[in-house]
Coordinates of N, CA and C in Angstrom, one line a residue:
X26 N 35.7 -71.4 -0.4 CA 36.0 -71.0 1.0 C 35.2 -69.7 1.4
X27 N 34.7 -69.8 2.8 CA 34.3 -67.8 3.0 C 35.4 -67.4 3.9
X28 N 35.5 -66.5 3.3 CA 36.6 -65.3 3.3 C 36.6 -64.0 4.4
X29 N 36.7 -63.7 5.3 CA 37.0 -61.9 5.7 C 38.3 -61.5 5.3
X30 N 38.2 -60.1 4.8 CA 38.6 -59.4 4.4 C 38.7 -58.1 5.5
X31 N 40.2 -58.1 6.4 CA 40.8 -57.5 7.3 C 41.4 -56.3 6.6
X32 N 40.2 -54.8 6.4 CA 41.5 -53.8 5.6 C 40.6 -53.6 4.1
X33 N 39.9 -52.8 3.5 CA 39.0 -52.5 2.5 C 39.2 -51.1 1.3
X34 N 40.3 -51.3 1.2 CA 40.8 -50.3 0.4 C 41.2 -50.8 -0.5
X35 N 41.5 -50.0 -1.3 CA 42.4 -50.9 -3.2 C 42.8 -51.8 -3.2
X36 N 43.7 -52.5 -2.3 CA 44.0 -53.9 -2.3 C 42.7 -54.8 -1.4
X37 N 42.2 -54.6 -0.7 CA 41.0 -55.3 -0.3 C 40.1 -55.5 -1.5
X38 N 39.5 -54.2 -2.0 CA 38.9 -54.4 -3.4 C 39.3 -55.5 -4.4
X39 N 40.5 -55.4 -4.3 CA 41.5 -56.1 -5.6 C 41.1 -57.6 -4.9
X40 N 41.3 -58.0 -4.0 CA 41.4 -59.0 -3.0 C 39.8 -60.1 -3.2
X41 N 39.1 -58.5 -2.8 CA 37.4 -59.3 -2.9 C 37.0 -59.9 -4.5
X42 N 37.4 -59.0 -5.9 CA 37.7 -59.3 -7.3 C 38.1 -60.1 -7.2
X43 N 39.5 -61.0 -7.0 CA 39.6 -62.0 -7.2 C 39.2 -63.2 -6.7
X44 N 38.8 -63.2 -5.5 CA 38.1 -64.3 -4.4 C 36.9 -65.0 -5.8
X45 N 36.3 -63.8 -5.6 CA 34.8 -64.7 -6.2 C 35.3 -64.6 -7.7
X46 N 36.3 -64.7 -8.8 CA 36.6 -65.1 -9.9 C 37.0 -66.6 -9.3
X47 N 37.6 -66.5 -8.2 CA 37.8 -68.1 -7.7 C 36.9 -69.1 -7.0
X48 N 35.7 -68.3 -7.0 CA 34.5 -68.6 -6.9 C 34.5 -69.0 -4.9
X49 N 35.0 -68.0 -4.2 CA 35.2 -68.2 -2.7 C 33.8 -67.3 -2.5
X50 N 34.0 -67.0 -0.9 CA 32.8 -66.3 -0.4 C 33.1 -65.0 0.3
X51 N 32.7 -63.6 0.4 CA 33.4 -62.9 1.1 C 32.6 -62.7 2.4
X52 N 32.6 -63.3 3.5 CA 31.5 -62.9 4.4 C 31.3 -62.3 5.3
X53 N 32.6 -61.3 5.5 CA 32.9 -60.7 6.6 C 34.0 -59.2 5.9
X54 N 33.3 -58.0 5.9 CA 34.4 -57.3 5.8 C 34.8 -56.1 6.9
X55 N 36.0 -56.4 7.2 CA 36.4 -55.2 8.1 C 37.2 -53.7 8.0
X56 N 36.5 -52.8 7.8 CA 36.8 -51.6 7.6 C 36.8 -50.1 9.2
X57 N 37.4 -49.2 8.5 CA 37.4 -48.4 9.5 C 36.1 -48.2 10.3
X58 N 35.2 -47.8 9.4 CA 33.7 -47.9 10.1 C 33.4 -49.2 10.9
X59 N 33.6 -50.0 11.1 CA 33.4 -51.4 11.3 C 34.4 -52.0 12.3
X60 N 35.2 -51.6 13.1 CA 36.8 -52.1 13.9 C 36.0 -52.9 14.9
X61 N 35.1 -53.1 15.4 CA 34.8 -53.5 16.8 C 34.0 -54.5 15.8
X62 N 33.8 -54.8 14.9 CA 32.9 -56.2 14.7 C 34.1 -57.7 14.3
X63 N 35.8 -57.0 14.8 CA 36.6 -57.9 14.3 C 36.6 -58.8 15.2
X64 N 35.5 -59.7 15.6 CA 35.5 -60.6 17.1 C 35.4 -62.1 16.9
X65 N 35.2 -62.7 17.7 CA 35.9 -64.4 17.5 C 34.3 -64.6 16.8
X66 N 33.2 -64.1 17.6 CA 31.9 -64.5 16.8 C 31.4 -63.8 15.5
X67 N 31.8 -62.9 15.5 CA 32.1 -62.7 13.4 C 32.6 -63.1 12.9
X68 N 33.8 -63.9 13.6 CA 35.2 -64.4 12.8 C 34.6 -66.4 12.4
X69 N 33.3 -66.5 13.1 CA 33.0 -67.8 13.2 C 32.8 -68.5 12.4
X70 N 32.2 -67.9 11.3 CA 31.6 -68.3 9.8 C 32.7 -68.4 8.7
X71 N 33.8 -67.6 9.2 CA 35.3 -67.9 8.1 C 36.0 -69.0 8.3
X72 N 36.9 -69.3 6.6 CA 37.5 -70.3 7.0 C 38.8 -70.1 7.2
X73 N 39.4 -68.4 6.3 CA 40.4 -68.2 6.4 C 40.1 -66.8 6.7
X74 N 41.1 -65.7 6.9 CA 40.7 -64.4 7.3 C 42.4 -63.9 5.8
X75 N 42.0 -62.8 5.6 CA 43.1 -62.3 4.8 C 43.1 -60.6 5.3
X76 N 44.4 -60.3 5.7 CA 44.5 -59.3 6.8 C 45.8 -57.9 5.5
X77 N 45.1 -56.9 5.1 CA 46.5 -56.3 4.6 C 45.8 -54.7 5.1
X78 N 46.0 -53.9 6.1 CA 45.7 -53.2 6.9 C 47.3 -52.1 6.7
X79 N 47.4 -51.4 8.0 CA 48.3 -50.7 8.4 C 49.6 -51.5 9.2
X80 N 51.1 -50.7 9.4 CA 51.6 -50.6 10.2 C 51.2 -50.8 12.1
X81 N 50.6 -50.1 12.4 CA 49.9 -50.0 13.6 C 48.8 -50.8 14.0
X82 N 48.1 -51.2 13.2 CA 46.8 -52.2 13.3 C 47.0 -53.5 12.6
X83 N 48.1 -54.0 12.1 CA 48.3 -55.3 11.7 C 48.4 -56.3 12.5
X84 N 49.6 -55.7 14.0 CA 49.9 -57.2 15.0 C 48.6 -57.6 16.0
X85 N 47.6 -56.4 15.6 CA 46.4 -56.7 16.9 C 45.4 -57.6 15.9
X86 N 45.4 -57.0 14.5 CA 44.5 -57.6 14.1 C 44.8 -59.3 14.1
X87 N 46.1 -59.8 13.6 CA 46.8 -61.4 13.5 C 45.9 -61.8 14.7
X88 N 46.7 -61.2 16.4 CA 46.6 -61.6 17.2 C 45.1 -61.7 17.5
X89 N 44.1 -61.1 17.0 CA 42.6 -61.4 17.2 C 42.0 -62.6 16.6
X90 N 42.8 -63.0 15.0 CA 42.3 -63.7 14.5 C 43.3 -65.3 15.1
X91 N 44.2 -65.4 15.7 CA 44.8 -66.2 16.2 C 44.1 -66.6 17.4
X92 N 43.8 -66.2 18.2 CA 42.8 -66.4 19.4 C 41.7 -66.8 19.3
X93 N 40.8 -66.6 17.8 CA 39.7 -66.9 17.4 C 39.6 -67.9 16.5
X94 N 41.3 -68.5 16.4 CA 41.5 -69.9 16.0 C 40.9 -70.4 14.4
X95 N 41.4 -68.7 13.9 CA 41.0 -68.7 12.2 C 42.6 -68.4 11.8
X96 N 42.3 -69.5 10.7 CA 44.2 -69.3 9.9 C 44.2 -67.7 9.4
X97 N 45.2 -67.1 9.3 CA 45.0 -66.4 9.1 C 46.3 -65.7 7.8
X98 N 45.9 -64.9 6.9 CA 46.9 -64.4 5.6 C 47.1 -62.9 6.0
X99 N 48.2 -62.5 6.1 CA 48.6 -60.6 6.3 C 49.7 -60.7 5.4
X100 N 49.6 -59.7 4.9 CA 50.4 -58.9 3.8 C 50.7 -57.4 4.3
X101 N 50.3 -57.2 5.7 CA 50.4 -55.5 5.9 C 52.1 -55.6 6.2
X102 N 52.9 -54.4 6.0 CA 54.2 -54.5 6.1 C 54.2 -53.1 7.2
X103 N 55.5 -53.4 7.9 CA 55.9 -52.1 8.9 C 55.5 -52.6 10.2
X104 N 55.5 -53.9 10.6 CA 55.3 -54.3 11.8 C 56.1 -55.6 12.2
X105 N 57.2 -55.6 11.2 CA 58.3 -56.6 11.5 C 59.0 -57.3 12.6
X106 N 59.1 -56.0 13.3 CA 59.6 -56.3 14.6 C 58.6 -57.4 15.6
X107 N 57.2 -57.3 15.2 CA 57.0 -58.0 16.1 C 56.0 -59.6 15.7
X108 N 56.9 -59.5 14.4 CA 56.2 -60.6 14.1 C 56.5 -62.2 14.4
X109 N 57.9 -62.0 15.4 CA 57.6 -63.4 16.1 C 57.3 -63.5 16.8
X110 N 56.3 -62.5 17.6 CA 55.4 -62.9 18.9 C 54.5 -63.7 18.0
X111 N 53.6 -62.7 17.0 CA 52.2 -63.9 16.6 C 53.0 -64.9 15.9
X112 N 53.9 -65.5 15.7 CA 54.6 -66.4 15.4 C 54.4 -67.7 16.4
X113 N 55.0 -67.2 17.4 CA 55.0 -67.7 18.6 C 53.7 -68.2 19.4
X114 N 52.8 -67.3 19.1 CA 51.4 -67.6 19.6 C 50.7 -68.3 18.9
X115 N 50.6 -68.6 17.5 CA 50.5 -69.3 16.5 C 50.5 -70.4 16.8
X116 N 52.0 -71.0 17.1 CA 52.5 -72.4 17.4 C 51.9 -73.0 18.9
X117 N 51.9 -71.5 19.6 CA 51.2 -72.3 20.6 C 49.8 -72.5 20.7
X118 N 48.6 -72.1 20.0 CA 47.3 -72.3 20.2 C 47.1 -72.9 18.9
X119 N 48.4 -73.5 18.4 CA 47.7 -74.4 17.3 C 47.1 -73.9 15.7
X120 N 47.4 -72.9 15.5 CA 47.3 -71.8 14.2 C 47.4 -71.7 13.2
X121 N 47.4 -71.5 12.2 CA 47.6 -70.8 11.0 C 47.7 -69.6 10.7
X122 N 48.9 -69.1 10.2 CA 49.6 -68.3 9.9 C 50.3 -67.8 9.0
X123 N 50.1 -67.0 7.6 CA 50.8 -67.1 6.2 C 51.0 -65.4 6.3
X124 N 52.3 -65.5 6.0 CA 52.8 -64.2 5.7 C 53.8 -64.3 4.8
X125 N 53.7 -62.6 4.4 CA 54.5 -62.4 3.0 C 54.7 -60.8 2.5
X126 N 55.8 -60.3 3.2 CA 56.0 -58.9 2.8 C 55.5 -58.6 0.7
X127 N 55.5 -59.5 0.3 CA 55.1 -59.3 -1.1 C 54.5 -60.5 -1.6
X128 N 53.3 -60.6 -2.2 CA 52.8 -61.7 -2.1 C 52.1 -62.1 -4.2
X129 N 53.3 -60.8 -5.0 CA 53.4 -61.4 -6.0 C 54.0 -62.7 -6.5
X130 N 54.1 -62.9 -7.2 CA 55.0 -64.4 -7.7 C 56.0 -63.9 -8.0
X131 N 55.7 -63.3 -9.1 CA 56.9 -62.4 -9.6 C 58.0 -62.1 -8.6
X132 N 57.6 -61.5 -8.1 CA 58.8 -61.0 -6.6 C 59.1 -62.0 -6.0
X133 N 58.5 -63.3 -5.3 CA 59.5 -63.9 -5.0 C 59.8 -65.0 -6.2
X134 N 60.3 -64.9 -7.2 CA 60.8 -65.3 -8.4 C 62.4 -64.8 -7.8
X135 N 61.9 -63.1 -8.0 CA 62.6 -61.8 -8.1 C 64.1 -61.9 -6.3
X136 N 62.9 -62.2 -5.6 CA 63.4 -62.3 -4.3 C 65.0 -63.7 -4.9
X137 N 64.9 -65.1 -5.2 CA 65.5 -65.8 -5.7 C 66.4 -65.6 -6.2
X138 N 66.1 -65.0 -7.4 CA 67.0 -64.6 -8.5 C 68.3 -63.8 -7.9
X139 N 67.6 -62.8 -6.6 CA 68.7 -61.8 -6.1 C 69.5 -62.8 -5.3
X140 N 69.0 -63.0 -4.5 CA 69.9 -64.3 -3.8 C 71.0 -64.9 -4.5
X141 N 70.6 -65.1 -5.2 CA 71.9 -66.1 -6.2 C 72.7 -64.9 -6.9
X142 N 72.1 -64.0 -7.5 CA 72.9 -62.9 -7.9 C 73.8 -62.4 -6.8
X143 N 73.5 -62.3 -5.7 CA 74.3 -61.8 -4.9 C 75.4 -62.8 -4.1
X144 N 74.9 -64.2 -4.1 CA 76.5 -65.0 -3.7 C 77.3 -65.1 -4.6
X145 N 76.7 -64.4 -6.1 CA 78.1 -64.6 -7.1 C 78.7 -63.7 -6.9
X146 N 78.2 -62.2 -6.7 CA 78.6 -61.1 -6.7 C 79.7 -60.8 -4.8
X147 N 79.2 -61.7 -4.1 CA 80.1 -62.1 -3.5 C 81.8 -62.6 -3.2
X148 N 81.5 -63.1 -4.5 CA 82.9 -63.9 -4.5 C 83.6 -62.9 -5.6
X149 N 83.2 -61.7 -6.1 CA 83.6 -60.6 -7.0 C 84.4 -59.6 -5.7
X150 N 84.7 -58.2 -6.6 CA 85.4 -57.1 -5.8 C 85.3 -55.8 -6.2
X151 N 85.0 -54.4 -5.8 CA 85.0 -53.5 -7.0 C 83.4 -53.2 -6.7
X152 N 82.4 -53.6 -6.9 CA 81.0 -53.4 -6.9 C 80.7 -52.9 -5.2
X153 N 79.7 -51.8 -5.7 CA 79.0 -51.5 -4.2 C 77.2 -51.5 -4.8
X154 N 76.5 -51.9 -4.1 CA 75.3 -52.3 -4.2 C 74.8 -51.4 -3.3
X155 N 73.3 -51.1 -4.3 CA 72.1 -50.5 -3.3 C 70.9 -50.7 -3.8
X156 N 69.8 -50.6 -2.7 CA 68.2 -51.0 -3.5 C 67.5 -49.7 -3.8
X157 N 66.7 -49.8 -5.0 CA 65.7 -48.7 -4.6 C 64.2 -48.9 -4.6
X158 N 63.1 -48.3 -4.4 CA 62.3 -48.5 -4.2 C 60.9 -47.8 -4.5
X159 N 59.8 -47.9 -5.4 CA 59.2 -46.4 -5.6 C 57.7 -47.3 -5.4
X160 N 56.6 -46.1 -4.8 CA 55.5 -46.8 -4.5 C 54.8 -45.1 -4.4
X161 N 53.4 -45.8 -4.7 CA 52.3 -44.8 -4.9 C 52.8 -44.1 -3.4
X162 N 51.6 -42.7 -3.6 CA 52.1 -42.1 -2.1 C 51.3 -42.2 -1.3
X163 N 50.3 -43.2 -0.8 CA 49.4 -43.4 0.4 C 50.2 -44.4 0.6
X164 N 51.1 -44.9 0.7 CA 51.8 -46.7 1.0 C 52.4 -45.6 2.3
X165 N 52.1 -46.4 3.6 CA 52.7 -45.8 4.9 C 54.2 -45.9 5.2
X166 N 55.0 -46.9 5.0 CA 56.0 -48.0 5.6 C 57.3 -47.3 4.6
X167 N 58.2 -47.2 4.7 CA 59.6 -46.8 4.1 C 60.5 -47.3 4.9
X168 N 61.3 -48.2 4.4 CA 61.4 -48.4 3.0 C 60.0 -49.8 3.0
X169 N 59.9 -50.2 1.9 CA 58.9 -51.1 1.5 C 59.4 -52.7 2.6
X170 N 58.4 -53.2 3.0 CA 58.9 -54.6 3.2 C 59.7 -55.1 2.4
X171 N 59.1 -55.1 1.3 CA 59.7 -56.3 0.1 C 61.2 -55.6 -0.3
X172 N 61.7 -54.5 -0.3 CA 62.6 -53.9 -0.2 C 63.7 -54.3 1.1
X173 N 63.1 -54.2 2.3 CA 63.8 -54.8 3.5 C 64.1 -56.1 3.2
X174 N 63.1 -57.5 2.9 CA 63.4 -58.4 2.4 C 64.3 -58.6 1.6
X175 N 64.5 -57.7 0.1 CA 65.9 -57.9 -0.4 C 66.8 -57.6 -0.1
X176 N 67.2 -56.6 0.5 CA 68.2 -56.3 1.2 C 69.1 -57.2 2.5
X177 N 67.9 -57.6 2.9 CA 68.5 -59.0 4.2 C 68.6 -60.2 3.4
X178 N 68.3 -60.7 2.5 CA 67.9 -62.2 1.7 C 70.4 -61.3 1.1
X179 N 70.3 -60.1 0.2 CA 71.6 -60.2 -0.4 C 72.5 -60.2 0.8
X180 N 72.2 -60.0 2.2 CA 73.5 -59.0 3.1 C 73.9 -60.7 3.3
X181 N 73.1 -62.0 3.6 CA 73.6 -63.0 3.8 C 74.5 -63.5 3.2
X182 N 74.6 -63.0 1.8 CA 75.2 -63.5 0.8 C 76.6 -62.6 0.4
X183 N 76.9 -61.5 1.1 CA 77.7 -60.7 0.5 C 78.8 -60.3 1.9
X184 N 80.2 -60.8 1.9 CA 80.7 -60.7 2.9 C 80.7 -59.2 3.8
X185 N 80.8 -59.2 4.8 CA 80.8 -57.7 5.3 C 79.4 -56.7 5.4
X186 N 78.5 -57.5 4.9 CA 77.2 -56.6 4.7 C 76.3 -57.1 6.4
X187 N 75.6 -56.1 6.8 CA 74.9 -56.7 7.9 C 74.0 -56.1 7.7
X188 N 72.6 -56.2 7.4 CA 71.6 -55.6 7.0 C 71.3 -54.6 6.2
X189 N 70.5 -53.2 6.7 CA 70.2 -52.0 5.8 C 70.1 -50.8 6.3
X190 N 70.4 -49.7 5.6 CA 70.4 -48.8 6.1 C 69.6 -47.4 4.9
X191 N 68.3 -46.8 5.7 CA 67.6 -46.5 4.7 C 68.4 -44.7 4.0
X192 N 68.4 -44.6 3.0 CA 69.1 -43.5 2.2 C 68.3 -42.5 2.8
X193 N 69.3 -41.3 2.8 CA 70.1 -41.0 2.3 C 71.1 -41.2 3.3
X194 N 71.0 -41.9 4.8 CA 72.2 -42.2 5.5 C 73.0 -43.5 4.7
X195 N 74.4 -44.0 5.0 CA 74.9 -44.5 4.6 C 76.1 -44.9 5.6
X196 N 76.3 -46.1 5.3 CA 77.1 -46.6 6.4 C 77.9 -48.2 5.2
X197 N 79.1 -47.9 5.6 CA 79.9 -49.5 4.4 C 79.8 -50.5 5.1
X198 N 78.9 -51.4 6.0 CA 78.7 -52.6 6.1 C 77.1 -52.9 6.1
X199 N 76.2 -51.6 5.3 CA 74.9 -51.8 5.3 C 74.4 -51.5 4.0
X200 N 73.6 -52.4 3.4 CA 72.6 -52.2 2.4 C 72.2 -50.6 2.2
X201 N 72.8 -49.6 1.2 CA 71.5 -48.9 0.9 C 69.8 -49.1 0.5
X202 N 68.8 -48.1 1.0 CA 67.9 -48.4 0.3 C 67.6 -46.8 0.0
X203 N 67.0 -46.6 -0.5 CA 66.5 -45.4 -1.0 C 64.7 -45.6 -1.4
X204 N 63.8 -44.9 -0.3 CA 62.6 -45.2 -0.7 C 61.7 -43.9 -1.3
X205 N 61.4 -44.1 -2.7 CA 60.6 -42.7 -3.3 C 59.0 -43.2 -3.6
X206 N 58.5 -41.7 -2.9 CA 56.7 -42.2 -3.1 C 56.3 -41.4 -3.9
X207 N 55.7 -41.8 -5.2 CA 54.9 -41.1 -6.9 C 53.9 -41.8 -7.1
X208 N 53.0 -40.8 -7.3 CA 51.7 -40.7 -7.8 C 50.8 -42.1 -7.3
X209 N 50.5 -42.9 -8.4 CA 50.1 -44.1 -8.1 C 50.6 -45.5 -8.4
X210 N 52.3 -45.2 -8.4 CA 53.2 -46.3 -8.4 C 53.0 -48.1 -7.8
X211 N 52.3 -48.9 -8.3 CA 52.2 -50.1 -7.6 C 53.2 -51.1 -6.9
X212 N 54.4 -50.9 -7.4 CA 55.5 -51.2 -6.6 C 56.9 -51.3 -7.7
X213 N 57.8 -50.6 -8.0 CA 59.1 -51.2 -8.1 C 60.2 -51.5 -7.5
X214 N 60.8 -52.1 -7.6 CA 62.0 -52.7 -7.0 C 63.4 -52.8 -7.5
X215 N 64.3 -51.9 -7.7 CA 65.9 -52.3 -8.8 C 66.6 -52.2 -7.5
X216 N 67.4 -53.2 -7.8 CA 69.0 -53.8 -6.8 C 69.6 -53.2 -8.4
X217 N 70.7 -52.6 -7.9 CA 71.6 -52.5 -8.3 C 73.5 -52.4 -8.2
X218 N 74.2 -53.3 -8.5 CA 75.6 -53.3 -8.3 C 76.4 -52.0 -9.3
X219 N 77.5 -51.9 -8.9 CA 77.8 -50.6 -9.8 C 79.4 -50.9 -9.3
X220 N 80.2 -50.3 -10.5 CA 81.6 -50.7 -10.2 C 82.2 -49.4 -11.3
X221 N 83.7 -49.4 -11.1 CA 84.5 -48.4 -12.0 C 84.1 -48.7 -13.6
X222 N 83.9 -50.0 -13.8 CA 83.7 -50.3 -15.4 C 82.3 -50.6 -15.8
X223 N 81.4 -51.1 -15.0 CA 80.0 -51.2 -15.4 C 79.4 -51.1 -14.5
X224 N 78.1 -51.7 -14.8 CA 76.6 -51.2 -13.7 C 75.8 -52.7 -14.6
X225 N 75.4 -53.3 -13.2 CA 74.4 -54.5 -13.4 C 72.8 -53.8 -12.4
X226 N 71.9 -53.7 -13.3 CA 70.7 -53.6 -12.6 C 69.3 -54.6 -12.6
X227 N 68.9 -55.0 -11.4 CA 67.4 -56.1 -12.0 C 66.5 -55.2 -11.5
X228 N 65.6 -55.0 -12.2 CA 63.9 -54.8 -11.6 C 62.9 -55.5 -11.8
X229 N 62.3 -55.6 -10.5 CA 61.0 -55.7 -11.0 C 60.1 -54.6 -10.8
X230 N 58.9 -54.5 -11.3 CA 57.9 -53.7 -11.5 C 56.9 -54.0 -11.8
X231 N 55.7 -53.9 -10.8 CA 54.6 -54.3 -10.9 C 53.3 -53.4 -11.9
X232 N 52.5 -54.5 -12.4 CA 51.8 -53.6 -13.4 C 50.1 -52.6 -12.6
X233 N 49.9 -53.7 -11.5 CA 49.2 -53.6 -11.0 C 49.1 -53.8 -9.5
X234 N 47.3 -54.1 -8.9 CA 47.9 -55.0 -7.7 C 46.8 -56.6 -7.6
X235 N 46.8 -56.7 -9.1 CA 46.3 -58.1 -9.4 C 47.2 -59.0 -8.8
X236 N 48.3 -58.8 -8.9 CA 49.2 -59.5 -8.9 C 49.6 -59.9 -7.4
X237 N 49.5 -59.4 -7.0 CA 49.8 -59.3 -5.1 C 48.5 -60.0 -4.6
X238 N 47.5 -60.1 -5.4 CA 45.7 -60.1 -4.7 C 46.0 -61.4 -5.3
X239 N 46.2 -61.7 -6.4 CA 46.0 -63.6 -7.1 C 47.0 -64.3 -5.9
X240 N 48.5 -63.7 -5.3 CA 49.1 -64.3 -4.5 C 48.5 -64.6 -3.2
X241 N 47.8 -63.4 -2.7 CA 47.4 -63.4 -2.0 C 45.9 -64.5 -1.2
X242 N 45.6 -64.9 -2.6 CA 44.8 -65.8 -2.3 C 44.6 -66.9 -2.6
X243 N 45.3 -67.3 -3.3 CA 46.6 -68.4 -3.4 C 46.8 -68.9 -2.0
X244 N 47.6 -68.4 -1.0 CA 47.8 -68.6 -0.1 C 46.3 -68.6 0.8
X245 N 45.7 -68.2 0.6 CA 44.6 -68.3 1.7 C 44.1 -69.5 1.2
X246 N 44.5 -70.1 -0.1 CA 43.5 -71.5 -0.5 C 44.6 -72.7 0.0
X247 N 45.9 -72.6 -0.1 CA 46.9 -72.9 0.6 C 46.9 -73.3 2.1
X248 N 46.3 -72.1 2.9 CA 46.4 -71.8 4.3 C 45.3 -72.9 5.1
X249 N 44.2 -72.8 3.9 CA 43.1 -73.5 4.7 C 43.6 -75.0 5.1
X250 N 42.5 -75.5 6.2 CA 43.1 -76.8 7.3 C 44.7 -77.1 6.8
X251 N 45.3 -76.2 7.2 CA 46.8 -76.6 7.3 C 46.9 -75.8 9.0
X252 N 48.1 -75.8 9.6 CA 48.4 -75.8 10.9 C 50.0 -74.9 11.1
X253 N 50.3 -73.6 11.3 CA 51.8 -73.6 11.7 C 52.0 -72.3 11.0
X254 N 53.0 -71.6 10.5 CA 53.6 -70.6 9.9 C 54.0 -70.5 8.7
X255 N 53.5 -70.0 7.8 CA 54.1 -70.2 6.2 C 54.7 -69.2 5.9
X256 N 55.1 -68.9 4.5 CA 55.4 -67.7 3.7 C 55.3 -68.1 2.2
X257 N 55.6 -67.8 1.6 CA 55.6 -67.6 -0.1 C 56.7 -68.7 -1.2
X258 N 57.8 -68.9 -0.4 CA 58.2 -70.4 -0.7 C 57.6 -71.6 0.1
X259 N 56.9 -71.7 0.8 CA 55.7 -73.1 1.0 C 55.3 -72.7 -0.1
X260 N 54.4 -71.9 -0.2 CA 53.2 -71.8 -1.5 C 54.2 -72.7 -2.7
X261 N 54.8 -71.7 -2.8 CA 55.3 -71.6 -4.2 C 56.7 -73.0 -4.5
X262 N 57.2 -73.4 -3.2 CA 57.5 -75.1 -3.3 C 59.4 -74.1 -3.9
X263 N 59.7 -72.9 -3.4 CA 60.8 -72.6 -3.5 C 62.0 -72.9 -2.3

């Protein structure tokens, strides 16, 4: 496949490393120096576009590459709210569209696993649950996507919970999260339940961001001539 590459920093890096071990093409990269060449006629030569940018510059970039009628892969998190407009625009000009607040395997393994941990822990009493979260310190977004995602994937599952509420506020019908930024942290993630007699905790913990970048392009090989809105269970057939 040829490739652009939306966003050129450590994970772009990581992103372009793995493309051509998969032996893809990278023919287009867009960086800060470079914002005004993100256009339908640079975008011509791609088959897929792979987008992991900022908060602020993720919903314009989708919507550029939706218009210009290239599928398109983002991984940028912190722009949630408006990710059923390009949803919606998607479907209507006929698109492709793969997103994935976390686009390890591992994590949505991790994402599953909690799910089910938490409608057992549902039908329990006595436990109070909270997430936490640690990430290098240039990551913009708190708490983490993939953190928000666990937190909404367990509130479905656990009577009385309605989403999240980021630490150190606190409220009893919301998810804690607690988000800490260190050094060059690649991502961890522990849910933890806690009660008068024990403490159940899962993590995951990423070693790197190979792992996000192999997912990541996975789905872009995934994404190609397919049509509509994916996420990480299409890929992964969860």
């Amino acid at each position: 496949m040829k490739l652009a590459l939306i966003g050129y920093g450590k994970m772009g890096h990581e992103l372009e490393a793995i493309a051509k071990e998969r032996n893809h093409e990278v023919v287009l990269i867009i960086d800060q120096d470079n914002l005004a060449d993100l256009t339908a006629e640079k975008l011509s030569s791609v088959d897929v576009a792979l987008e992991f940018t900022s908060p602020k510059s993720a919903f314009q970039n989708v919507l550029i590459c939706i218009e210009a009628g290239k599928p398109i892969v983002s991984g940028s998190t912190g722009w949630g709210e408006r990710f059923h407009e390009a949803a919606e625009l998607c479907k209507r000009r006929g698109g492709a569209l793969f997103y994935s607040s976390n686009y390890s395997i591992g994590v949505n393994i991790f994402f599953k696993v909690n799910q089910l941990l938490a409608s057992l822990m549902g039908k329990t009493q006595g436990y109070s649950v909270a997430v936490e979260e640690v990430h290098h310190t240039q990551k913009l977004d708190a708490p983490s996507g993939t953190a928000i995602t666990l937190a909404e994937l367990m509130a479905k599952e656990l009577p009385g919970m309605k989403g999240w509420v980021l630490a150190p506020e606190k409220l009893d019908n919301k998810i804690s999260i607690t988000a800490r930024r260190e050094g060059s942290v690649p991502g961890t993630h522990s849910v933890t339940y806690s009660s008068d007699v024990d403490e159940i905790t899962f993590t995951h913990a990423a070693k790197s961001r190979k792992g996000f970048a192999l997912g990541a392009v996975l789905a872009a090989e995934f994404l190609k001539d397919r049509k509509g809105v994916f996420g990480m269970n299409d890929l992964l057939k969860l």
